[in-house]
Short mmCIF file of C-alpha atoms in Angstrom, two decimals:
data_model
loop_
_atom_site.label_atom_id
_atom_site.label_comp_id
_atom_site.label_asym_id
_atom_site.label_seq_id
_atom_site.Cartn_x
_atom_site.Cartn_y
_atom_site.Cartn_z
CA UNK A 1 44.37 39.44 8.49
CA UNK A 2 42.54 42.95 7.99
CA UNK A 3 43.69 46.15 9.19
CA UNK A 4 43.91 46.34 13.13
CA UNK A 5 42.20 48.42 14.79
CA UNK A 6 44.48 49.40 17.71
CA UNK A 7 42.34 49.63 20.95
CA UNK A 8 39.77 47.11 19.99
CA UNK A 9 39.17 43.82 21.93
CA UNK A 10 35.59 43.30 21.19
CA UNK A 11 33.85 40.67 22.67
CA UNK A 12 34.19 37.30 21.88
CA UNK A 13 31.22 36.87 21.03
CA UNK A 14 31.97 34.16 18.02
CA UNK A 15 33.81 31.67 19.67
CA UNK A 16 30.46 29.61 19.30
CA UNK A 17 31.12 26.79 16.56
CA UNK A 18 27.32 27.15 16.10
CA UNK A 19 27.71 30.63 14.75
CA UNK A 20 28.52 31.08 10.85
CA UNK A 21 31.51 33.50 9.80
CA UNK A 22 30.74 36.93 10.61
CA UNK A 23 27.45 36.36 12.78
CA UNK A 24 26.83 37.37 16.39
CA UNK A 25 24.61 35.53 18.91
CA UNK A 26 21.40 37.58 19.39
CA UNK A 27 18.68 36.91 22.62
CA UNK A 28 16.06 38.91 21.02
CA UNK A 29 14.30 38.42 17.73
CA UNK A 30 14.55 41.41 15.46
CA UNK A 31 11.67 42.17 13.08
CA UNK A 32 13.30 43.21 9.18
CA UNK A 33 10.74 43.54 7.11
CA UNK A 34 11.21 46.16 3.81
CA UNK A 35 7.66 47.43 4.10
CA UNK A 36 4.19 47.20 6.06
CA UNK A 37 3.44 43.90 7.45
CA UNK A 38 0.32 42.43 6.19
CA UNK A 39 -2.90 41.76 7.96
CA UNK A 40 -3.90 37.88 7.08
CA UNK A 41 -6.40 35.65 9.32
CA UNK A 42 -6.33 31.94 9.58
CA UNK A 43 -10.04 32.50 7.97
CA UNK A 44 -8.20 34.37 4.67
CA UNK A 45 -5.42 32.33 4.59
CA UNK A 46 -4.50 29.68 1.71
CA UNK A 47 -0.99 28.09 0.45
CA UNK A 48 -0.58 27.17 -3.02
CA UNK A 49 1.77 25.21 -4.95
CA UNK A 50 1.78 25.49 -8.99
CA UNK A 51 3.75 23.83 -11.30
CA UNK A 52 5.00 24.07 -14.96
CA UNK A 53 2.28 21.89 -16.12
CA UNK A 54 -0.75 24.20 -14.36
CA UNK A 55 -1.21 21.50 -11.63
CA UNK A 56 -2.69 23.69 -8.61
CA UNK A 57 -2.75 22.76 -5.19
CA UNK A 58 -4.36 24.50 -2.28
CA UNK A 59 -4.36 24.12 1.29
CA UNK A 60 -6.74 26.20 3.68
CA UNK A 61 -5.42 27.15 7.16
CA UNK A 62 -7.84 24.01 8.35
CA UNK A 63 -6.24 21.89 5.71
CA UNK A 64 -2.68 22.41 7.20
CA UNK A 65 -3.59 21.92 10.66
CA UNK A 66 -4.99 18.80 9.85
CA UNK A 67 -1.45 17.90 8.17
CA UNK A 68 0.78 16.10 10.28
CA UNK A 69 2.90 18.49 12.71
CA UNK A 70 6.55 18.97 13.22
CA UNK A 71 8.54 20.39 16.01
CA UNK A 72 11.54 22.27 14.83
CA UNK A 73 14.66 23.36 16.94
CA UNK A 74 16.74 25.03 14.66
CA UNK A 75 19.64 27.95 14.83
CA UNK A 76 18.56 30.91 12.47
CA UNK A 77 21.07 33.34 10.87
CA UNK A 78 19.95 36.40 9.33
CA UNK A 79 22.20 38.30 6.43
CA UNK A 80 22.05 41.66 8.37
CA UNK A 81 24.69 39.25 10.95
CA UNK A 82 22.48 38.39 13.88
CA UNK A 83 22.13 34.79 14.60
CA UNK A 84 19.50 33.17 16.91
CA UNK A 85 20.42 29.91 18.39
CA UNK A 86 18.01 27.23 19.72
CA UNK A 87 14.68 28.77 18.64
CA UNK A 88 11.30 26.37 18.37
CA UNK A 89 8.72 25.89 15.56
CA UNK A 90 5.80 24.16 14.77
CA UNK A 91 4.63 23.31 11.73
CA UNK A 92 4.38 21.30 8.35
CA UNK A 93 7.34 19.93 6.34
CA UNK A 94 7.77 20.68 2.99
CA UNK A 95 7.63 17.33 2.37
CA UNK A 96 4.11 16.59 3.29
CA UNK A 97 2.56 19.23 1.20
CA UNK A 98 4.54 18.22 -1.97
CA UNK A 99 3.81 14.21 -1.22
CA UNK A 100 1.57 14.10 -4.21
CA UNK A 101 2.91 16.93 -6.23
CA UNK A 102 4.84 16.28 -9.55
CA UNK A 103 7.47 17.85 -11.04
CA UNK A 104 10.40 18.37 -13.25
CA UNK A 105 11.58 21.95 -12.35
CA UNK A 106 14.47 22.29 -9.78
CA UNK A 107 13.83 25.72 -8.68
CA UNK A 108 10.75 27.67 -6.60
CA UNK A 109 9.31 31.02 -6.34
CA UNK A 110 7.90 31.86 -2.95
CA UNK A 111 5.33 34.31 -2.98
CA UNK A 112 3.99 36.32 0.44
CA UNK A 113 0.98 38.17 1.29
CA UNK A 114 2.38 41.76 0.42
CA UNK A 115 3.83 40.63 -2.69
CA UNK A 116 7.32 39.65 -1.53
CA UNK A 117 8.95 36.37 -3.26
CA UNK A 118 12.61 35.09 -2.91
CA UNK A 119 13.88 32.14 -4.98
CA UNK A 120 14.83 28.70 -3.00
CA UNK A 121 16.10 25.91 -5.28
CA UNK A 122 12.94 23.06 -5.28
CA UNK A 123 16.01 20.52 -3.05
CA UNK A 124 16.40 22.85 -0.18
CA UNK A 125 13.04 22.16 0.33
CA UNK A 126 13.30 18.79 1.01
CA UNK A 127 14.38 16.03 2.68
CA UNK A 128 13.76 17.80 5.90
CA UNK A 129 15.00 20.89 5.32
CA UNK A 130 11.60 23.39 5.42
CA UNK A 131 8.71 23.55 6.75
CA UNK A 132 5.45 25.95 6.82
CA UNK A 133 5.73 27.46 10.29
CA UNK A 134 3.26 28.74 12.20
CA UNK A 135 3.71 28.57 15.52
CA UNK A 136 7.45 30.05 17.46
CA UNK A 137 8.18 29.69 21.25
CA UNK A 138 4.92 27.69 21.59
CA UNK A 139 2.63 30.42 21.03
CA UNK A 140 0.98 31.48 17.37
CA UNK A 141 3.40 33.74 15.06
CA UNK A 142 2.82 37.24 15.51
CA UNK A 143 2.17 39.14 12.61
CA UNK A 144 5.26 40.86 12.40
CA UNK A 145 7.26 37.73 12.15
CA UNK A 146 5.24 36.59 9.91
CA UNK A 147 1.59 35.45 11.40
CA UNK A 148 -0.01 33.22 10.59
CA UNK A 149 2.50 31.22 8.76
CA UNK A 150 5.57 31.89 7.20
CA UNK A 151 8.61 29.87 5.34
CA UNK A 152 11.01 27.98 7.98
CA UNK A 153 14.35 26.98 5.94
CA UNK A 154 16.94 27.15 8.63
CA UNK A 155 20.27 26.51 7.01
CA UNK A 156 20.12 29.73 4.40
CA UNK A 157 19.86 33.78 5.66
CA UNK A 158 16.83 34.32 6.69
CA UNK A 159 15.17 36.47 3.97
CA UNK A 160 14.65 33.27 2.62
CA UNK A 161 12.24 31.99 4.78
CA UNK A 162 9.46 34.03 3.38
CA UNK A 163 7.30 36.10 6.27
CA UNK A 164 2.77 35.64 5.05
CA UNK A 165 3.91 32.81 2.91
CA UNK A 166 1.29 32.50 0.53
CA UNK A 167 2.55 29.50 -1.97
CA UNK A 168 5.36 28.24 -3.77
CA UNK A 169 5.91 28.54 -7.90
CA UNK A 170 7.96 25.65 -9.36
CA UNK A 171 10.32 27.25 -12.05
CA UNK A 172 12.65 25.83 -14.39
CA UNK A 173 14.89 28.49 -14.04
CA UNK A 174 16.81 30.41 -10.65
CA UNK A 175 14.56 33.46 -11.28
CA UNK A 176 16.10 36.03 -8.69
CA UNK A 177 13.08 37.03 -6.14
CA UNK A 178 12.66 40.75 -4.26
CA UNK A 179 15.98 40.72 -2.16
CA UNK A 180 18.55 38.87 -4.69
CA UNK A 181 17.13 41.41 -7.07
CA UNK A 182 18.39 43.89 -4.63
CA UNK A 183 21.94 43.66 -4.05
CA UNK A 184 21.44 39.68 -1.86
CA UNK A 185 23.00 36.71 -3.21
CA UNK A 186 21.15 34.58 -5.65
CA UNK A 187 21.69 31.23 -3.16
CA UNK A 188 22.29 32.41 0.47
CA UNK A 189 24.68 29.96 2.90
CA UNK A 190 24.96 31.94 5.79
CA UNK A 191 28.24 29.26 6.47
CA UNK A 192 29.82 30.58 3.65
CA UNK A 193 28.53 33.83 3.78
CA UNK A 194 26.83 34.27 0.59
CA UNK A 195 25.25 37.76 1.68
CA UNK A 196 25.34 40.01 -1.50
CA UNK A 197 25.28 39.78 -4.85
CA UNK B 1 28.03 47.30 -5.57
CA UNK B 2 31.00 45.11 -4.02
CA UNK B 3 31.49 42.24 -1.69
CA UNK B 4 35.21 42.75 -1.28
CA UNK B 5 36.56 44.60 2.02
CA UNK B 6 38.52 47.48 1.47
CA UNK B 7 40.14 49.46 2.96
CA UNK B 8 39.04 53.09 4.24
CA UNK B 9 41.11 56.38 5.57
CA UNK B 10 39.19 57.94 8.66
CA UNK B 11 39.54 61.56 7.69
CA UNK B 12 37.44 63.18 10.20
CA UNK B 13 35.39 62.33 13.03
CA UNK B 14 32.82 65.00 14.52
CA UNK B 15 30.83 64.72 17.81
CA UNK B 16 27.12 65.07 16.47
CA UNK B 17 25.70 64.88 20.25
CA UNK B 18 26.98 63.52 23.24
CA UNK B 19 26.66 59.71 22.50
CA UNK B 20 27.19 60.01 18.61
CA UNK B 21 29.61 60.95 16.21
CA UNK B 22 30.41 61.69 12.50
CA UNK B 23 32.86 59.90 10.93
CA UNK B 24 34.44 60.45 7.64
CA UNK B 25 35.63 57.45 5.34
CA UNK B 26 37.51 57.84 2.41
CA UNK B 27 37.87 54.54 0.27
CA UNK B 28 39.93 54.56 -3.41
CA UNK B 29 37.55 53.68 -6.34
CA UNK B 30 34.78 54.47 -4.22
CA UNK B 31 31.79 55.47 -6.62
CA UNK B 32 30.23 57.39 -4.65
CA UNK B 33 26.75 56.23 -3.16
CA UNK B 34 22.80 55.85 -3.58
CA UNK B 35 20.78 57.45 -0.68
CA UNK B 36 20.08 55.24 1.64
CA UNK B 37 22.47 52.94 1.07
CA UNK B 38 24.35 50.83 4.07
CA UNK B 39 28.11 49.81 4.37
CA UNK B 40 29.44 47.18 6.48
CA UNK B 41 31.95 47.93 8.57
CA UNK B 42 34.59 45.42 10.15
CA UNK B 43 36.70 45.92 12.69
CA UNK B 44 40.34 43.63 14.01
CA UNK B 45 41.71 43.40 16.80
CA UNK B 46 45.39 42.47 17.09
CA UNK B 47 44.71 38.73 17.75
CA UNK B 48 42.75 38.63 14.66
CA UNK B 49 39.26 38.79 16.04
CA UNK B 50 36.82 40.27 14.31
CA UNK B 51 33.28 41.97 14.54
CA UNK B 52 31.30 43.81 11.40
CA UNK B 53 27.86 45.80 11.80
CA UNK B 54 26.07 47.75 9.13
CA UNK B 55 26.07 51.67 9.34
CA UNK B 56 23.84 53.63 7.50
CA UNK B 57 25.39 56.69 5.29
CA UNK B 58 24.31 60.37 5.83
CA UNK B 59 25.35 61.50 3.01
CA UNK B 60 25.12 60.45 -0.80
CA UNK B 61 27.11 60.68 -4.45
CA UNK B 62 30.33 62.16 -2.68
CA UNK B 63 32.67 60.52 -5.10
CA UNK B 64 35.39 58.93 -2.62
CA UNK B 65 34.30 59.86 0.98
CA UNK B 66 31.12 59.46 2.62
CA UNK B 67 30.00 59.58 6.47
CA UNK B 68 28.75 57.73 8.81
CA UNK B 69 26.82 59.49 12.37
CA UNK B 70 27.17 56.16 14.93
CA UNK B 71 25.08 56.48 18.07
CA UNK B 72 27.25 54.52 21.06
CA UNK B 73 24.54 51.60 22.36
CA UNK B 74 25.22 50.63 26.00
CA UNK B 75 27.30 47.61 26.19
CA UNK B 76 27.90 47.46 22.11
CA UNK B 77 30.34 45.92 21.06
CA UNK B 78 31.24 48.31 17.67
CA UNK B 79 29.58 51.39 18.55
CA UNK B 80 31.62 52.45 21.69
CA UNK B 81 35.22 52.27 19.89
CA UNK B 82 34.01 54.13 16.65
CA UNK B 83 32.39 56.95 18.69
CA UNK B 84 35.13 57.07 21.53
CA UNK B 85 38.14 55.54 20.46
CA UNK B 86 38.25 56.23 16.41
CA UNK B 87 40.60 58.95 15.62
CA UNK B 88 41.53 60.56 12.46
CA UNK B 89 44.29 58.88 10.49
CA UNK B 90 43.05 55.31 11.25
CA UNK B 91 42.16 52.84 9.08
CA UNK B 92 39.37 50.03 8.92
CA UNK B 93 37.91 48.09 6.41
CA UNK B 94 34.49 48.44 4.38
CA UNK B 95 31.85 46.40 2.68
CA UNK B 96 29.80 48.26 0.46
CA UNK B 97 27.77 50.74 -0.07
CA UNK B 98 24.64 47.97 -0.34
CA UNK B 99 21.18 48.56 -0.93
CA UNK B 100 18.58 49.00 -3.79
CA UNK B 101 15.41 49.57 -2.00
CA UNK B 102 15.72 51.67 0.74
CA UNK B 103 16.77 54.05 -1.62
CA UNK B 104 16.03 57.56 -3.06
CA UNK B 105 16.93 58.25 -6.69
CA UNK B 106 17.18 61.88 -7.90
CA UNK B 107 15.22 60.75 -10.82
CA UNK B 108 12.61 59.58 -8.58
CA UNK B 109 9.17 61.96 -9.51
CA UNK B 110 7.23 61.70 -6.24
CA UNK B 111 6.83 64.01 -3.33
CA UNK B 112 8.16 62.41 -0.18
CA UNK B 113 7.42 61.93 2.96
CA UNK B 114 10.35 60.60 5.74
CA UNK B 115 9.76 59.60 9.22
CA UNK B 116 12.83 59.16 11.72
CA UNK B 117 13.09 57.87 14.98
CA UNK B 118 16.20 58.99 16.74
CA UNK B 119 18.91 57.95 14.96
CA UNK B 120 16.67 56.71 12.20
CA UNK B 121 17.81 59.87 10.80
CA UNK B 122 20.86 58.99 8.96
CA UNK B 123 19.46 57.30 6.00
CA UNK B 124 16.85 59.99 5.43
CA UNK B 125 19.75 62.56 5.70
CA UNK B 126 21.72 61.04 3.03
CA UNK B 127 18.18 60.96 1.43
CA UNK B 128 17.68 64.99 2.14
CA UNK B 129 21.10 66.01 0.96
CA UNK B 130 21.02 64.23 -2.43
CA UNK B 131 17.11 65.76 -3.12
CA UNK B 132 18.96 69.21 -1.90
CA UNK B 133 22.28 69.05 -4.41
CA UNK B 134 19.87 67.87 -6.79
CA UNK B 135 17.72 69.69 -9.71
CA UNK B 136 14.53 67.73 -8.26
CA UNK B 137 11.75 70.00 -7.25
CA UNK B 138 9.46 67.57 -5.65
CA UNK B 139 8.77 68.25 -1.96
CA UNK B 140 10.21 66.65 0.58
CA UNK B 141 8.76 66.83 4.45
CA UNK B 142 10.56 65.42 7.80
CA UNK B 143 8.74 64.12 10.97
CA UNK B 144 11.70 63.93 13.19
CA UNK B 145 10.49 62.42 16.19
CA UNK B 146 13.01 62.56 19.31
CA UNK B 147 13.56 62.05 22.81
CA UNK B 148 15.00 65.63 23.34
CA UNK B 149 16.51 68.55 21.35
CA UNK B 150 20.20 67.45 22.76
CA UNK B 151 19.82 64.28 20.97
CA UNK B 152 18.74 65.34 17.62
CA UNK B 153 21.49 64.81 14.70
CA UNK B 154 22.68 67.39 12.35
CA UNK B 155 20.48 70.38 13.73
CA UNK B 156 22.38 73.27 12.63
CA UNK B 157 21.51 72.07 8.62
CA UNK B 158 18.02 70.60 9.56
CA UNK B 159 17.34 73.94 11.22
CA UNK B 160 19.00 76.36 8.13
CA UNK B 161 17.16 73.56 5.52
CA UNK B 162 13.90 73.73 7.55
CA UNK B 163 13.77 77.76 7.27
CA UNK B 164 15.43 78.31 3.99
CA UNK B 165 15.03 75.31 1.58
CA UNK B 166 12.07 75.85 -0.92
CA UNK B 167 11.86 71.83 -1.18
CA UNK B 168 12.04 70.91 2.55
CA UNK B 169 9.84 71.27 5.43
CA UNK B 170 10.78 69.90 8.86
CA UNK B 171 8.86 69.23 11.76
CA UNK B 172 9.75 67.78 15.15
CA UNK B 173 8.44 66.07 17.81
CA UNK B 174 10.10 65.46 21.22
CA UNK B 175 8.99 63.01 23.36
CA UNK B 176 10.71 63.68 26.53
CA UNK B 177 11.76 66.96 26.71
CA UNK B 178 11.27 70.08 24.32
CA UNK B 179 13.09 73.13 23.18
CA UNK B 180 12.48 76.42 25.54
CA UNK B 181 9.66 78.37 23.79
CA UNK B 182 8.57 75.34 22.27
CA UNK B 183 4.49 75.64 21.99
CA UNK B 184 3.54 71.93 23.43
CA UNK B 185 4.70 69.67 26.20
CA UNK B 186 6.37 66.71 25.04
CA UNK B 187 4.92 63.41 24.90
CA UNK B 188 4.21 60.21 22.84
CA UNK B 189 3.32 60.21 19.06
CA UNK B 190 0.17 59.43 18.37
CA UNK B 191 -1.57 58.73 15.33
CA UNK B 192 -3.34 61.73 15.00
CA UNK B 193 -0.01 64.05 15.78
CA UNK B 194 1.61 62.22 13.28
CA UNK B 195 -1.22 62.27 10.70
CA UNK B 196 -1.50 66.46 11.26
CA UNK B 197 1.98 66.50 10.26
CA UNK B 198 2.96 64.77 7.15
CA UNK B 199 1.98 64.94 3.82
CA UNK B 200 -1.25 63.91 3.03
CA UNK B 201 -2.47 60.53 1.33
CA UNK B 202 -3.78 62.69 -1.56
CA UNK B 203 -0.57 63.71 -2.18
CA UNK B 204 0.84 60.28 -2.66
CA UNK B 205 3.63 60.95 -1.72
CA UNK B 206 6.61 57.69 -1.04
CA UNK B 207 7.08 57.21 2.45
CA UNK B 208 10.87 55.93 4.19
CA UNK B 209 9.95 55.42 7.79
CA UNK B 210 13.50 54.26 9.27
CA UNK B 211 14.14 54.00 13.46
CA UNK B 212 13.35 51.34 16.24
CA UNK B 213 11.97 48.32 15.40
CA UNK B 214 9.04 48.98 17.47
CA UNK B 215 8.47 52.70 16.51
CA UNK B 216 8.56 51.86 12.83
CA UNK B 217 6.28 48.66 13.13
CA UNK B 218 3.65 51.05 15.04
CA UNK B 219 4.39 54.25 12.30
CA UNK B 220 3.54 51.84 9.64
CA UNK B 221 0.19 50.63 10.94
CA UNK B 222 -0.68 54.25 11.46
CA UNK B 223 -0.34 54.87 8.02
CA UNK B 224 -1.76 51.68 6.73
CA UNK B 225 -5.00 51.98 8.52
CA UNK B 226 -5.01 55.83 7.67
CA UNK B 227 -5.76 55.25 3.99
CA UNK B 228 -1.88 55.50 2.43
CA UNK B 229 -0.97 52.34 0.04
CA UNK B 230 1.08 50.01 1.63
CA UNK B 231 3.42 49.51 -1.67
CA UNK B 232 4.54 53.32 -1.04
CA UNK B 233 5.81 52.93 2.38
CA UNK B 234 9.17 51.55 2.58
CA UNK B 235 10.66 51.21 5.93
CA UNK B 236 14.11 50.00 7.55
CA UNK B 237 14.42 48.86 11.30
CA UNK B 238 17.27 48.25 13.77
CA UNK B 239 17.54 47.06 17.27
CA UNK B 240 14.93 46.31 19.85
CA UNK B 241 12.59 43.12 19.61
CA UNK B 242 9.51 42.14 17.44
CA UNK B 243 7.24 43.34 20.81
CA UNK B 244 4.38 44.53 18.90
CA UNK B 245 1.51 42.19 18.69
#
């Protein structure tokens, strides 16, 4: 046990065995973003995925809505120790858009609109685990979470699920992306609260 | 750069206005810090429960202590205890300091320009004092934007910086209610008061906007659409909800 702090009861806030160590439960959604937000229409927007061997895949926005769709209900924890419980998605698994995609390496680059990228290893990916998101609460994703589409991998801290997702980079190396080159751990499991380098 | 906890002295605690306070931390082995930089700080209770919430530092590269200024939230949880109930001579433990981008270097050659929101301050204090103690002769300039002159932080120095530092100019804005004497009503910020008062895009200067989510998000877009790169902006957010459309 730490040092008390005589006098303080808190709230209780973490009895919830849906909360990860050190996380509080949150109503409202904040916006962290480390700079601007970019401005990128439907019309503009395109997700890539490259591999080691060159293979490039595109999708338009009209490409992924013809995709098959997911609904998501997921908890989402973010490093700075909010957690949001219950929140709604729509949008396409990982899965579908690497159906016909073939590779070797085991670990990604996601790269945003803005020039952001974070590392996700290529299995966290997978198997139901992510998704291109583009709609929250039922209504499109505003810009400043992300709009028109952003990464949706629930079970790591939430820098990982890239905001104007733009495509994914198979790598065969963990090559550490904006954050994890900034202090945040290389991985990310908000469970065992892998928060900083 | 540390993930342990350890443990800090509270060596003094100061009432910056009437819902915020100044508290000194003094932590063994501590390296001092970067400005801008965040710590973590976590909080017991005597049953063992525990909350943590990250505190921005005012000041930078004091070797073993550095301070916080926490502004009391209505119904916090954290906020209430270290402005009210803290006192000299207590102890609590620290993560930190963390951060590599929300940073300002002494070595760093640009002019800049910082925007604060309330207690958006803090960072761009710690920011201020380390270009100050520093051999850097770039300008620095301060939009302080604020709901009243009661609420601003650290106003003595801001107001003896503003008038007598040769690298720092300081401008405020009040929003609710403004000094006696002071030449305008208050009111909202709008794009074009803001514009008339910062440096100019031809000046390229690098831009830390820190303060509510929603006065940040609506600060950047002001400055996007007004011509200055979006890779020179850099801003940091807390509270509120993604409202802005």
């Amino acid at each position: 046990m730490g040092i008390i702090s005589s006098g303080f009861h808190g709230k209780r806030r973490t009895g919830n065995p849906a909360l990860p160590p050190g996380q509080y439960e949150t109503g409202s959604f904040p916006v962290l973003t480390a700079g601007p937000a970019p401005y990128v229409s439907p019309a503009d927007w395109e997700f890539f995925i490259t591999t080691e061997t060159g293979q490039h895949r595109t999708w338009s926005w009209d490409d992924l809505m013809a995709l098959p769709q997911a609904d998501i209900r997921s908890d989402i924890h973010c490093v700075t120790s909010w957690s949001k419980l219950g929140t709604s998605w729509r949008g396409v698994s990982l899965d579908t858009l690497f159906e016909d995609v073939e590779t070797t390496s085991e670990f990604t680059t996601a790269h945003s609109y803005g020039g952001y990228t974070t590392n996700v290893p290529l299995q966290d990916l997978l198997d139901g685990q992510a998704w291109v998101a583009w709609e929250f609460d039922g209504e499109p994703l505003e810009r400043a979470h992300g709009g028109p589409a952003r990464l949706l991998i629930p079970h790591l801290y939430f820098w990982k699920s890239a905001k104007w997702i733009n495509g994914l980079e198979l790598m065969p190396h963990d090559v550490p992306g904006f954050w994890e080159s900034n202090g945040y751990h290389i991985y990310g499991d908000p469970w065992r609260e892998e928060r900083y380098s | 750069m540390s993930t342990l906890w350890r443990v800090a002295d509270v060596v003094s605690g100061v009432p910056e206005t009437e819902s915020s306070r100044t508290i000194g931390l003094r932590v063994d082995g501590l390296n001092g810090n970067l400005a801008g930089q965040h710590i973590d700080i976590r909080l017991t209770a005597d049953d063992g429960y525990t909350a943590v919430r990250s505190y921005s530092v005012a000041t930078a590269g004091m070797d073993e202590i550095l301070e916080i200024t926490v502004d009391e939230l209505a119904n916090g949880e954290v906020s209430p205890y270290l402005v009210r109930d803290l006192m000299v001579g207590d102890q609590l433990e620290i993560r930190g300091p963390v951060g590599g981008w929300f940073v300002w270097r002494p070595t760093d050659p640009n002019p800049v320009q910082l925007i604060a929101g309330g207690s958006g301050i803090v960072p761009l204090m710690s920011m201020i004092r380390a270009h100050e103690a520093s051999e850097n002769p770039s300008p620095f300039r301060l939009l302080y934007s604020l709901k009243s002159p009661e609420s601003g932080f650290y106003r003595e120095e801001l107001l003896t910086l503003g008038q007598e530092s040769p690298k720092l100019a300081v401008d405020y804005f009040y929003t609710r209610k403004v000094p006696e004497g002071w030449p305008t009503t208050p009111k909202r910020l709008t794009a074009e008061t803001l514009l008339a008062s910062i440096l100019p895009t031809d000046a390229a200067p690098d831009i830390f906007i820190c303060g509510q989510t929603v006065f940040v998000e609506t600060v950047t877009e002001w400055l996007v659409e007004a011509g200055y790169p979006a890779a020179s902006i850099k801003t940091e957010r807390f509270g509120g909800t993604g409202g802005i459309r």
